[in-house]
mmCIF file with all atom_site columns, C-alpha atoms and ligand atoms in Angstrom:
data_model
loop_
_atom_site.group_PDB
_atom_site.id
_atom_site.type_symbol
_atom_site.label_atom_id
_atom_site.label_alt_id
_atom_site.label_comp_id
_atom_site.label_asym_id
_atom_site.label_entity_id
_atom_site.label_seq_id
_atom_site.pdbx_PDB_ins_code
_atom_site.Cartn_x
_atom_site.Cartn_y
_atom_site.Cartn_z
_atom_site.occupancy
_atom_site.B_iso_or_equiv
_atom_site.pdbx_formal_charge
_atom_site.auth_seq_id
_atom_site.auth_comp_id
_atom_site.auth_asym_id
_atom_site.auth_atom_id
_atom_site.pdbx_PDB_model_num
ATOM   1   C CA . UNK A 1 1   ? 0.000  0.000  0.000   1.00 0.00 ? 765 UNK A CA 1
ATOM   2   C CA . UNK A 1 2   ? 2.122  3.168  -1.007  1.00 0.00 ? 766 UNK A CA 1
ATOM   3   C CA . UNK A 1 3   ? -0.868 5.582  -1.463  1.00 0.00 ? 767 UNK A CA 1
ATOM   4   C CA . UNK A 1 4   ? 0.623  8.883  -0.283  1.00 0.00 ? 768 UNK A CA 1
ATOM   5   C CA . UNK A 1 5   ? -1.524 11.547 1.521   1.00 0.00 ? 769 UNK A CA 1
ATOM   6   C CA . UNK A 1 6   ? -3.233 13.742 -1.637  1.00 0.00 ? 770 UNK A CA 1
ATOM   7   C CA . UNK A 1 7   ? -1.729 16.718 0.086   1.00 0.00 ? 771 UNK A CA 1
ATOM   8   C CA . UNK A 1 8   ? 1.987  15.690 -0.228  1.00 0.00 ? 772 UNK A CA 1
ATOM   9   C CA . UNK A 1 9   ? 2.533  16.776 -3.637  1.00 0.00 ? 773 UNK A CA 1
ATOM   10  C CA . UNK A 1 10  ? 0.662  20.197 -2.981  1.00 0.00 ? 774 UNK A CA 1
ATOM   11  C CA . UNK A 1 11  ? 2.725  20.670 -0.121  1.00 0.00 ? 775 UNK A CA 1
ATOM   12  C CA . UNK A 1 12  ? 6.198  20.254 -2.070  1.00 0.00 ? 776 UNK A CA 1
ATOM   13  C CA . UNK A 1 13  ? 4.922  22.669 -5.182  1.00 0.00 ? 777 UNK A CA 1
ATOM   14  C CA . UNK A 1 14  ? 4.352  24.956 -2.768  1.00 0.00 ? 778 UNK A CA 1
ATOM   15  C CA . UNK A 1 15  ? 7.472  25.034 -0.564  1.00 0.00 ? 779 UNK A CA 1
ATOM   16  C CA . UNK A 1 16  ? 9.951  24.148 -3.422  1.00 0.00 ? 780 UNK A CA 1
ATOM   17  C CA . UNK A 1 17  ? 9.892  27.978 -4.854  1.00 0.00 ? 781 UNK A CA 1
ATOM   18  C CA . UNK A 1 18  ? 10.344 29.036 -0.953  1.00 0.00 ? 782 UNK A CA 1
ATOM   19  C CA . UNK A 1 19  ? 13.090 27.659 -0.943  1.00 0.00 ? 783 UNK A CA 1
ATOM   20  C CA . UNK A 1 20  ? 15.032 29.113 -3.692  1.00 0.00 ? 784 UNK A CA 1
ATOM   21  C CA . UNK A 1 21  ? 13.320 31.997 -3.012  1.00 0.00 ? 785 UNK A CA 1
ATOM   22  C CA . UNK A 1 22  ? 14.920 32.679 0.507   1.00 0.00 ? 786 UNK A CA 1
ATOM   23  C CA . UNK A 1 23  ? 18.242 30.993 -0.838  1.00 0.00 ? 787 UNK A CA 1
ATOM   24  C CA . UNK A 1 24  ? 18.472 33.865 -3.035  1.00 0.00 ? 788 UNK A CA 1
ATOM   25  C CA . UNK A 1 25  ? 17.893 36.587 -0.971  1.00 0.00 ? 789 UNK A CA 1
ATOM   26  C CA . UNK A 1 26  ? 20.093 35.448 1.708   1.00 0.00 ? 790 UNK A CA 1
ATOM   27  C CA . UNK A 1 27  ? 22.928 37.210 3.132   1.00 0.00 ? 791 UNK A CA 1
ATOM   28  C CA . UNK A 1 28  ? 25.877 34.933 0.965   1.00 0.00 ? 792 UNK A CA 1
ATOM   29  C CA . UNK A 1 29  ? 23.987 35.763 -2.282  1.00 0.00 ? 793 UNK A CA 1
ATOM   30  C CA . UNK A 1 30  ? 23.248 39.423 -1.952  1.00 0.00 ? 794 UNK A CA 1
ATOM   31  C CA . UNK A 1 31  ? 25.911 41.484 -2.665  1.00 0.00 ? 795 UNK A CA 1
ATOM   32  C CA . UNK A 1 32  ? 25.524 44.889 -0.044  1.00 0.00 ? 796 UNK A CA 1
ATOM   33  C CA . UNK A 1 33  ? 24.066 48.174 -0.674  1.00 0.00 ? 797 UNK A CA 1
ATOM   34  C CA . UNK A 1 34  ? 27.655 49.356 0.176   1.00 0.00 ? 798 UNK A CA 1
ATOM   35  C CA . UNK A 1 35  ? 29.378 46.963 -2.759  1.00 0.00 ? 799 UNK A CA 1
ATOM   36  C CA . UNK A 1 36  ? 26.436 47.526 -5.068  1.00 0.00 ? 800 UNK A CA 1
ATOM   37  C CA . UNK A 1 37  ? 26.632 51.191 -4.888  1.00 0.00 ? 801 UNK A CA 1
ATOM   38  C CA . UNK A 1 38  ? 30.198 51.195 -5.547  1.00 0.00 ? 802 UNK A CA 1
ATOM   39  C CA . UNK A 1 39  ? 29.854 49.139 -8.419  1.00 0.00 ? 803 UNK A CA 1
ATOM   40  C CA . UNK A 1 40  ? 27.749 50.765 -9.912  1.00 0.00 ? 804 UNK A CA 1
ATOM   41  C CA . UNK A 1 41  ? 29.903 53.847 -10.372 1.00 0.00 ? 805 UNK A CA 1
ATOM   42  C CA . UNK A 1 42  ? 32.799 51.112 -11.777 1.00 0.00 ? 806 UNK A CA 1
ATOM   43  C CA . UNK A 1 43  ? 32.990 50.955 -15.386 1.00 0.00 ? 807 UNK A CA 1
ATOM   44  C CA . UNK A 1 44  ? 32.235 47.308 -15.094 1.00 0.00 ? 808 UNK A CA 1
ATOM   45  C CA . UNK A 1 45  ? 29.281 46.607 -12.723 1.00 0.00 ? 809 UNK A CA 1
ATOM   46  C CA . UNK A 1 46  ? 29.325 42.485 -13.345 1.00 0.00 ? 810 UNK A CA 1
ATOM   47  C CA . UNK A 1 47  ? 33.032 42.384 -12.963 1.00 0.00 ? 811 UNK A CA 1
ATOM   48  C CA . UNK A 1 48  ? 32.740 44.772 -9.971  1.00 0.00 ? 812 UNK A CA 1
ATOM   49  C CA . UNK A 1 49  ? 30.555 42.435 -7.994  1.00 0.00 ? 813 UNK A CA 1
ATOM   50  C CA . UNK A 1 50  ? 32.103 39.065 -9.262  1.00 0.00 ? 814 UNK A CA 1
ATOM   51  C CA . UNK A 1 51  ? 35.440 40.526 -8.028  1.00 0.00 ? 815 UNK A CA 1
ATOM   52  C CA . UNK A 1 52  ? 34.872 42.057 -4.802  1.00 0.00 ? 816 UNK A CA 1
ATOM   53  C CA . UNK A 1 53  ? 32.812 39.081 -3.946  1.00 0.00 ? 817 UNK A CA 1
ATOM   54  C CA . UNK A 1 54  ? 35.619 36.630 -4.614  1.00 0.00 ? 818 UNK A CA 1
ATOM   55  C CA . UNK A 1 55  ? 37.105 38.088 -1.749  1.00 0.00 ? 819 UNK A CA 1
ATOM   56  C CA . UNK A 1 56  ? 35.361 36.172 1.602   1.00 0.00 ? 820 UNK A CA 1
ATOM   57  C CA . UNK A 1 57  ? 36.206 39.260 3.618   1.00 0.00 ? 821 UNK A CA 1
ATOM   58  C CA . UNK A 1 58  ? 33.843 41.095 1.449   1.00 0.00 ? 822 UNK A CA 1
ATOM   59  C CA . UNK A 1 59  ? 30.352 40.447 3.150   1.00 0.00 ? 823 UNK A CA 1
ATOM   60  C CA . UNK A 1 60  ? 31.404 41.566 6.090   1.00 0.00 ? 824 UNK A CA 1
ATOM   61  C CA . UNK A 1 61  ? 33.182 45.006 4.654   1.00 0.00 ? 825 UNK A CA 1
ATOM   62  C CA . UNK A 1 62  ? 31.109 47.784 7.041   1.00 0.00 ? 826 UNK A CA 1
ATOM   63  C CA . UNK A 1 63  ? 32.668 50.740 5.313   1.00 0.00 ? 827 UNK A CA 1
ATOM   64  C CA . UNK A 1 64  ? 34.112 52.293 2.517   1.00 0.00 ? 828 UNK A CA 1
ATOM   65  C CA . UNK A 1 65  ? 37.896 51.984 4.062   1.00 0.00 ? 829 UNK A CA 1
ATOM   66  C CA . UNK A 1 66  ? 37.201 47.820 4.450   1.00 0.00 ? 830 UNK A CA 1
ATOM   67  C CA . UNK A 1 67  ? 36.163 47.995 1.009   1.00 0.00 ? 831 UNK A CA 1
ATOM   68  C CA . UNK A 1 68  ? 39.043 50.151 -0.032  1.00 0.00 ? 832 UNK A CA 1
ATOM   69  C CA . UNK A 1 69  ? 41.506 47.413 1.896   1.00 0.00 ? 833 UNK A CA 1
ATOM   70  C CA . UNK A 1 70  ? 39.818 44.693 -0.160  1.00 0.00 ? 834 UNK A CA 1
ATOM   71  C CA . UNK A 1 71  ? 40.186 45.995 -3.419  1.00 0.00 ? 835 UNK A CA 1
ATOM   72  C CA . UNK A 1 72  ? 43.735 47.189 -3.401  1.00 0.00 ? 836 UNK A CA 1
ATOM   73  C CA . UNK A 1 73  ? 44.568 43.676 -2.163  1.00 0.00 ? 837 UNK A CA 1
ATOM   74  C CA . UNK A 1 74  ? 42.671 42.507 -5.185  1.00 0.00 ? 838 UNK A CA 1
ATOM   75  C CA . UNK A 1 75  ? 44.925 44.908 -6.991  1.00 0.00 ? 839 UNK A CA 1
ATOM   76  C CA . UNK A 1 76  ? 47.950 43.857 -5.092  1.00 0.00 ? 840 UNK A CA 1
ATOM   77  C CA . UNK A 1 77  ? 47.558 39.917 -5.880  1.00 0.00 ? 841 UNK A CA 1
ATOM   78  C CA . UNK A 1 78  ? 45.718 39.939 -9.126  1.00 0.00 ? 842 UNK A CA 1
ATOM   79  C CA . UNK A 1 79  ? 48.771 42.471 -11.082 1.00 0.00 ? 843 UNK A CA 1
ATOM   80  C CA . UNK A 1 80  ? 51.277 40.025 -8.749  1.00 0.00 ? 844 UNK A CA 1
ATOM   81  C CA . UNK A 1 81  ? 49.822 37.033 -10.702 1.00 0.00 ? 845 UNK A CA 1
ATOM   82  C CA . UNK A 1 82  ? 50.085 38.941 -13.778 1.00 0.00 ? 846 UNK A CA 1
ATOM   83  C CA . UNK A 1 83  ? 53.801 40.244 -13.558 1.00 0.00 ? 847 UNK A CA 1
ATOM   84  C CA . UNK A 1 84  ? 54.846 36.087 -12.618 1.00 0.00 ? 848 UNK A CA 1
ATOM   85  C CA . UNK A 1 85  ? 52.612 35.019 -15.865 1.00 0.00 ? 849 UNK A CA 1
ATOM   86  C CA . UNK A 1 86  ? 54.307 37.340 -18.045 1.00 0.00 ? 850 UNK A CA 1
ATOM   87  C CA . UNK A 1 87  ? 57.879 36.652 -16.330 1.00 0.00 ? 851 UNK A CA 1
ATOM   88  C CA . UNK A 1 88  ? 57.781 33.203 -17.004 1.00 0.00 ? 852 UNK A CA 1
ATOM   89  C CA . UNK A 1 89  ? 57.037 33.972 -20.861 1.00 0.00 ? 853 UNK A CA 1
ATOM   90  C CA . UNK A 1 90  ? 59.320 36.052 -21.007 1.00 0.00 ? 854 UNK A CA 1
ATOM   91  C CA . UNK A 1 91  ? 62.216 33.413 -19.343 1.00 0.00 ? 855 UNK A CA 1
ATOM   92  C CA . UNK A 1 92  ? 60.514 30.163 -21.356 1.00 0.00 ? 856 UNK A CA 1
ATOM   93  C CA . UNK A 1 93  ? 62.627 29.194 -24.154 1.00 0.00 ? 857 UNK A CA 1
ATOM   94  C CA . UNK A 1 94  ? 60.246 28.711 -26.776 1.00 0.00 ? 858 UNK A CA 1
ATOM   95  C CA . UNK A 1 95  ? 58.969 32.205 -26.148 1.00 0.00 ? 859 UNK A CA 1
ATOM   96  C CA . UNK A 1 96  ? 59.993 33.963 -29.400 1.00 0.00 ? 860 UNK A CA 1
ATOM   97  C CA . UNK A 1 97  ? 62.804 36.129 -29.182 1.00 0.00 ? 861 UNK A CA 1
ATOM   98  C CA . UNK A 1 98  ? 61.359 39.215 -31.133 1.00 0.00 ? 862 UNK A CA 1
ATOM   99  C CA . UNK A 1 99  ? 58.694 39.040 -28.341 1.00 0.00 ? 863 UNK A CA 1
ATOM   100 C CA . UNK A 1 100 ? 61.149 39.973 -25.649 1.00 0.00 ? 864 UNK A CA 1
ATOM   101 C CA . UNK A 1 101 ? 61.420 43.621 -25.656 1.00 0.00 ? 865 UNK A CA 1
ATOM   102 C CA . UNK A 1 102 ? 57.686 44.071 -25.767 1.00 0.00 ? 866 UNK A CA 1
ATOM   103 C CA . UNK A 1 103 ? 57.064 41.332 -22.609 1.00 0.00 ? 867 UNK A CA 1
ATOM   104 C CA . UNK A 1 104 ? 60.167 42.835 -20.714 1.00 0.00 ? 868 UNK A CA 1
ATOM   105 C CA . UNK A 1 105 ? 58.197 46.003 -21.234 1.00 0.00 ? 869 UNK A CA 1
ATOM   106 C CA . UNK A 1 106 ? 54.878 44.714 -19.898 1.00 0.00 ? 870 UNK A CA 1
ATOM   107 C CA . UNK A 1 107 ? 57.257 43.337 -16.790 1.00 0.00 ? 871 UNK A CA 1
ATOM   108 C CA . UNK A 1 108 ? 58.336 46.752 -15.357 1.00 0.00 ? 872 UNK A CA 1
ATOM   109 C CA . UNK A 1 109 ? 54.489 47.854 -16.646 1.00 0.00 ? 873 UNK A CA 1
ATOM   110 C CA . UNK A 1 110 ? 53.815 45.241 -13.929 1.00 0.00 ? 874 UNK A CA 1
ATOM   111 C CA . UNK A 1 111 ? 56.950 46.379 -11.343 1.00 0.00 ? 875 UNK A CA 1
ATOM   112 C CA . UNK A 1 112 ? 54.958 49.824 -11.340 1.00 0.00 ? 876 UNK A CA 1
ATOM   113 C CA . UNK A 1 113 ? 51.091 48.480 -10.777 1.00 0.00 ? 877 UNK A CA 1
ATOM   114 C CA . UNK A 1 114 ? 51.928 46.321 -7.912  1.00 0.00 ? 878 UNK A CA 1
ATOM   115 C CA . UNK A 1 115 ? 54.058 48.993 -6.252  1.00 0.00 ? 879 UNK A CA 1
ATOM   116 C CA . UNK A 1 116 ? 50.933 51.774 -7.082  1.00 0.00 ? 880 UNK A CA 1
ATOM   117 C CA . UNK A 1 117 ? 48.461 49.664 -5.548  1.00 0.00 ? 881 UNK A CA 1
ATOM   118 C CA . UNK A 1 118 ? 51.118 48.602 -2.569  1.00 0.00 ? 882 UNK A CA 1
ATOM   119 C CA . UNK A 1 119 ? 51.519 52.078 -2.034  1.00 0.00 ? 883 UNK A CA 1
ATOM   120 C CA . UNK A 1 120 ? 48.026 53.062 -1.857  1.00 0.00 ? 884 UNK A CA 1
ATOM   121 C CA . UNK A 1 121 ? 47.466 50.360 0.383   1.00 0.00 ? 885 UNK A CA 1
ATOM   122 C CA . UNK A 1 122 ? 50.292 51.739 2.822   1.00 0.00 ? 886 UNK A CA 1
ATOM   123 C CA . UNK A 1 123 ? 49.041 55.548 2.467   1.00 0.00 ? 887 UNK A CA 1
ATOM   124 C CA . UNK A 1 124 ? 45.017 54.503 3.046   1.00 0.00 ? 888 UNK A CA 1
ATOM   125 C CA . UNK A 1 125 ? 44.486 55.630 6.759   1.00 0.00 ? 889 UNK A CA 1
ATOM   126 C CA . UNK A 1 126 ? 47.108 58.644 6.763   1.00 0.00 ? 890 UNK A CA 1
ATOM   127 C CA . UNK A 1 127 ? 46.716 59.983 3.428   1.00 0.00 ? 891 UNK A CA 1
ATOM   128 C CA . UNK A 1 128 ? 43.505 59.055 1.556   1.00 0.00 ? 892 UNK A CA 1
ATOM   129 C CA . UNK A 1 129 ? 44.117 61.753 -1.662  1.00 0.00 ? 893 UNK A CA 1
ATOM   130 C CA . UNK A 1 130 ? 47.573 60.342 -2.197  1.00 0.00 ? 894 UNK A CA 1
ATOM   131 C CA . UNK A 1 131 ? 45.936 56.510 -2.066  1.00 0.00 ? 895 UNK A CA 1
ATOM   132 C CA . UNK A 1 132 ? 43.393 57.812 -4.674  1.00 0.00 ? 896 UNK A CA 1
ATOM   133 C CA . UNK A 1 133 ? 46.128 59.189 -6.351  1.00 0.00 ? 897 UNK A CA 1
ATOM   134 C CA . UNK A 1 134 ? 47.814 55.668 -6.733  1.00 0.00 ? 898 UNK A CA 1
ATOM   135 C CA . UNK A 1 135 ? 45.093 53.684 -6.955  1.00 0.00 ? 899 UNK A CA 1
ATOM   136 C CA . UNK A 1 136 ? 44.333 55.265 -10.289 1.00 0.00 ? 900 UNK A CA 1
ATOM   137 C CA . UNK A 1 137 ? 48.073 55.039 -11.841 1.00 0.00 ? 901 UNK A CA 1
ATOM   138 C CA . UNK A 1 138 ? 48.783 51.310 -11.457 1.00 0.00 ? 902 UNK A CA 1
ATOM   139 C CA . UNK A 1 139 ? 46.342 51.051 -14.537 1.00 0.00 ? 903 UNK A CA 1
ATOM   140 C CA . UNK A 1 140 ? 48.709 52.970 -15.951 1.00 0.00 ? 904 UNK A CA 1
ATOM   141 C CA . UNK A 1 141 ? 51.014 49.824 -16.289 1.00 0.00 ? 905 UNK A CA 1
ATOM   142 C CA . UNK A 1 142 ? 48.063 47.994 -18.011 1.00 0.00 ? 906 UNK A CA 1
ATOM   143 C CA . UNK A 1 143 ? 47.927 50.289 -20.463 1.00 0.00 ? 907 UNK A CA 1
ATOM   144 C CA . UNK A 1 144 ? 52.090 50.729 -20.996 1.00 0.00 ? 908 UNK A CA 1
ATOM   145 C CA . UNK A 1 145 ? 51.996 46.842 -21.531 1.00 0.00 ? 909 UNK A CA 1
ATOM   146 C CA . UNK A 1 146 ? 49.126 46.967 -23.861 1.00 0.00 ? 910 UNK A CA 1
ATOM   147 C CA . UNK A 1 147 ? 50.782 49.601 -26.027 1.00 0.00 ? 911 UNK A CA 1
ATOM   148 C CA . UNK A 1 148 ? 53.845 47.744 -25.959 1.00 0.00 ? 912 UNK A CA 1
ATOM   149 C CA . UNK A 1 149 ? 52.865 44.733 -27.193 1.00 0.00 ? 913 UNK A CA 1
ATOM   150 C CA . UNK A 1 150 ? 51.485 47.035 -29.786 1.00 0.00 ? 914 UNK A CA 1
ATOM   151 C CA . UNK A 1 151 ? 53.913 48.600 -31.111 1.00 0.00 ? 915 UNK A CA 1
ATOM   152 C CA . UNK A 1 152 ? 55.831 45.314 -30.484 1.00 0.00 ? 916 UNK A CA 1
ATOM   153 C CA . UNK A 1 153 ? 53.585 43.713 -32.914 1.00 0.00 ? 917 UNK A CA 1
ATOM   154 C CA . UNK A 1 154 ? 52.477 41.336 -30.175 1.00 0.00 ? 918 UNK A CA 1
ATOM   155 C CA . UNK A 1 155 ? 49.002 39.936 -30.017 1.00 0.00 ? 919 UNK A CA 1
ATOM   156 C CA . UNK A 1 156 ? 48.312 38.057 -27.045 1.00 0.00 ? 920 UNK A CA 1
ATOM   157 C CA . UNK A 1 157 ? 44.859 37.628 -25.821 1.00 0.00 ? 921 UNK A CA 1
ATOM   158 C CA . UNK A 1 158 ? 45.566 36.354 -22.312 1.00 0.00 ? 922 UNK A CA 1
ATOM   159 C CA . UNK A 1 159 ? 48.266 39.196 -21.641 1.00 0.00 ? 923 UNK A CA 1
ATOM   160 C CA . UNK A 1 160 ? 45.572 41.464 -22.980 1.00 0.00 ? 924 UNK A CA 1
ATOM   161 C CA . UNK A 1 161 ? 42.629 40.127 -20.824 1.00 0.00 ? 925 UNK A CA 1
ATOM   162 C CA . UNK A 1 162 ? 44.774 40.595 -17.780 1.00 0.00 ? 926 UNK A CA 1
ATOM   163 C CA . UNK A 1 163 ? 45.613 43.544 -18.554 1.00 0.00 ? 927 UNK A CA 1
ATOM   164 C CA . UNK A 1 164 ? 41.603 44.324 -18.837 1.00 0.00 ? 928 UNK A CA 1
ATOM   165 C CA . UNK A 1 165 ? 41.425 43.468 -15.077 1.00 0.00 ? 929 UNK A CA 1
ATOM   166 C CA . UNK A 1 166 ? 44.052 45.669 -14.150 1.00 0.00 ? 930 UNK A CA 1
ATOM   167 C CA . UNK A 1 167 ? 42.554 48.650 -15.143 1.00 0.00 ? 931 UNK A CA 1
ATOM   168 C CA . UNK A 1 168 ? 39.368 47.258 -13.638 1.00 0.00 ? 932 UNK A CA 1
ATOM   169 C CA . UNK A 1 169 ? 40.716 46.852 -10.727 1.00 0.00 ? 933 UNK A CA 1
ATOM   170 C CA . UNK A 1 170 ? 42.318 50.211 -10.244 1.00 0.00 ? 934 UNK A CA 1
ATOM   171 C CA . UNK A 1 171 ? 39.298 51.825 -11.492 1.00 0.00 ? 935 UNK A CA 1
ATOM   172 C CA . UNK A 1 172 ? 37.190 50.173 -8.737  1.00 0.00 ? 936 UNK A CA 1
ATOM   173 C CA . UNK A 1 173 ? 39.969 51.293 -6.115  1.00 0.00 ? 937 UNK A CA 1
ATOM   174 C CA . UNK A 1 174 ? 40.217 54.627 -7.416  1.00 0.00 ? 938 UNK A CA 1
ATOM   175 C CA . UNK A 1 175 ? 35.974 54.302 -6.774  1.00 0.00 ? 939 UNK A CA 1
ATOM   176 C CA . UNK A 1 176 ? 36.563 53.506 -3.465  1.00 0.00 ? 940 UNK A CA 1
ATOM   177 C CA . UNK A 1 177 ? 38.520 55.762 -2.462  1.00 0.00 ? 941 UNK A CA 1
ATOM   178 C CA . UNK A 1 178 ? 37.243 58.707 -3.904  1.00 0.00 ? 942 UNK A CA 1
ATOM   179 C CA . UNK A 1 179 ? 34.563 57.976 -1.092  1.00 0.00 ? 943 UNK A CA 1
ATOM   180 C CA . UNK A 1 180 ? 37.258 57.975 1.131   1.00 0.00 ? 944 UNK A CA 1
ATOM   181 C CA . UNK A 1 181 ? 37.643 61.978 0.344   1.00 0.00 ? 945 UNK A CA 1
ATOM   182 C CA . UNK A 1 182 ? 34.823 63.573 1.556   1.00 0.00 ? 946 UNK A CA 1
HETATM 183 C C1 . NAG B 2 .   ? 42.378 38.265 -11.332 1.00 0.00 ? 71  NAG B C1 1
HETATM 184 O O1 . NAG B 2 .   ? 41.096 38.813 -11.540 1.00 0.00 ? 71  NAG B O1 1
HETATM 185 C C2 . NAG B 2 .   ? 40.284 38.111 -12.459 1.00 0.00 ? 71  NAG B C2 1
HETATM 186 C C3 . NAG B 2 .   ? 38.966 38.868 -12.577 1.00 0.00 ? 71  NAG B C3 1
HETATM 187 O O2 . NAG B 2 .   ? 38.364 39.055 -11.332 1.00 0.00 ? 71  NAG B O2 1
HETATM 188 C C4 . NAG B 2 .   ? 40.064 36.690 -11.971 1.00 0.00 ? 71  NAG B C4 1
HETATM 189 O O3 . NAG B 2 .   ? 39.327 35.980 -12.941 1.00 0.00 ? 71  NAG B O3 1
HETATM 190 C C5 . NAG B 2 .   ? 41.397 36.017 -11.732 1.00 0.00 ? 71  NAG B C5 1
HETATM 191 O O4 . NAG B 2 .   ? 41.168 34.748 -11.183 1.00 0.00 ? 71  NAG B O4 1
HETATM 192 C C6 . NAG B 2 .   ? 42.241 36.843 -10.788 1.00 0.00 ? 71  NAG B C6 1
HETATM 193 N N1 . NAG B 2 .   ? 43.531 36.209 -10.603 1.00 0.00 ? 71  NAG B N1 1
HETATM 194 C C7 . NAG B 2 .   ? 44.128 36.146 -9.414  1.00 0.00 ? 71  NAG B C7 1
HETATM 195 C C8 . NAG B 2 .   ? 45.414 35.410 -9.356  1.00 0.00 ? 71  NAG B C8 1
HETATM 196 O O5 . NAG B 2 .   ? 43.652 36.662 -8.408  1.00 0.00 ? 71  NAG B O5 1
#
């Protein structure tokens, strides 16, 4: 006899779109006002909110100066990452040689966004203009690499895609702190 109660399927339609209903709107799924609002001033509102929520620090982030801490880490390990990928291109041997000059070019590119968004990082609490100030030059590495490889004749998508998230990145610091101003 498996004759189940005439309500049990009515009670599972029911509750089934509760469930993904509250899943959704529950605290791990919801990016902040604070985070939203900030991406939404970014040039990139998707790629604001996927990056700043990669972070697990980033829920919690009460203010604009934990946000600001967050993303210039992002900064700090994401152009890291990017410096080491290019690096080892430039030191494999079956890198083309006639590709050198333009990836030893995106290296020090790389050298000077790390060190912007290191220093920005460092000058946060004491001296929010000159963190703003920083934040927004270490894109300006992205976009020396990019034009080297240019005028290198060098097309390299995944160089180029990282150098996309550099200047994302910076732009959502130099976001940030901008709050951090006034
Ligand atoms: C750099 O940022 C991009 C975009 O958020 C992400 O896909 C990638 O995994 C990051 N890399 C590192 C090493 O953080």
């Amino acid at each position: 006899m498996a004759m189940t109660h005439p309500l049990i399927p009515a009670f599972f339609l029911l509750i089934t779109p509760l469930l993904f209903l509250t899943h959704s709107l529950s605290p791990a799924h919801a990016a902040s006002e604070l985070v939203e609002g900030v991406c939404h001033e970014s040039q990139n509102y998707a790629f604001c909110i996927q990056a700043l929520e990669s972070d697990p620090k980033t829920p919690a982030a009460k203010d604009y100066m934990d946000l600001a801490v967050i993303s210039l880490n992002l900064g700090i390990s994401n152009a890291t990452d990017t410096r080491s990928y290019i690096n080892d291109m430039y030191e494999s041997p079956g890198t083309d040689p006639s590709k050198k000059p333009a990836l030893k070019g995106c290296i020090s590119g790389y050298d000077g966004a790390v060190g912007s968004f290191k220093s920005a990082l460092g000058e946060l609490k004491q001296d929010p203009l000159t963190a703003n100030y920083d934040a927004k030059v270490a894109g300006d590495g992205a976009v020396s690499c990019e034009d080297q490889l240019a005028s290198g004749g060098v097309k390299d998508s995944s160089i180029s895609a990282r150098n996309q998230f550099t200047l994302s990145l910076s732009n959502i610091a130099d976001v940030i702190t901008t709050h951090l101003l006034h």
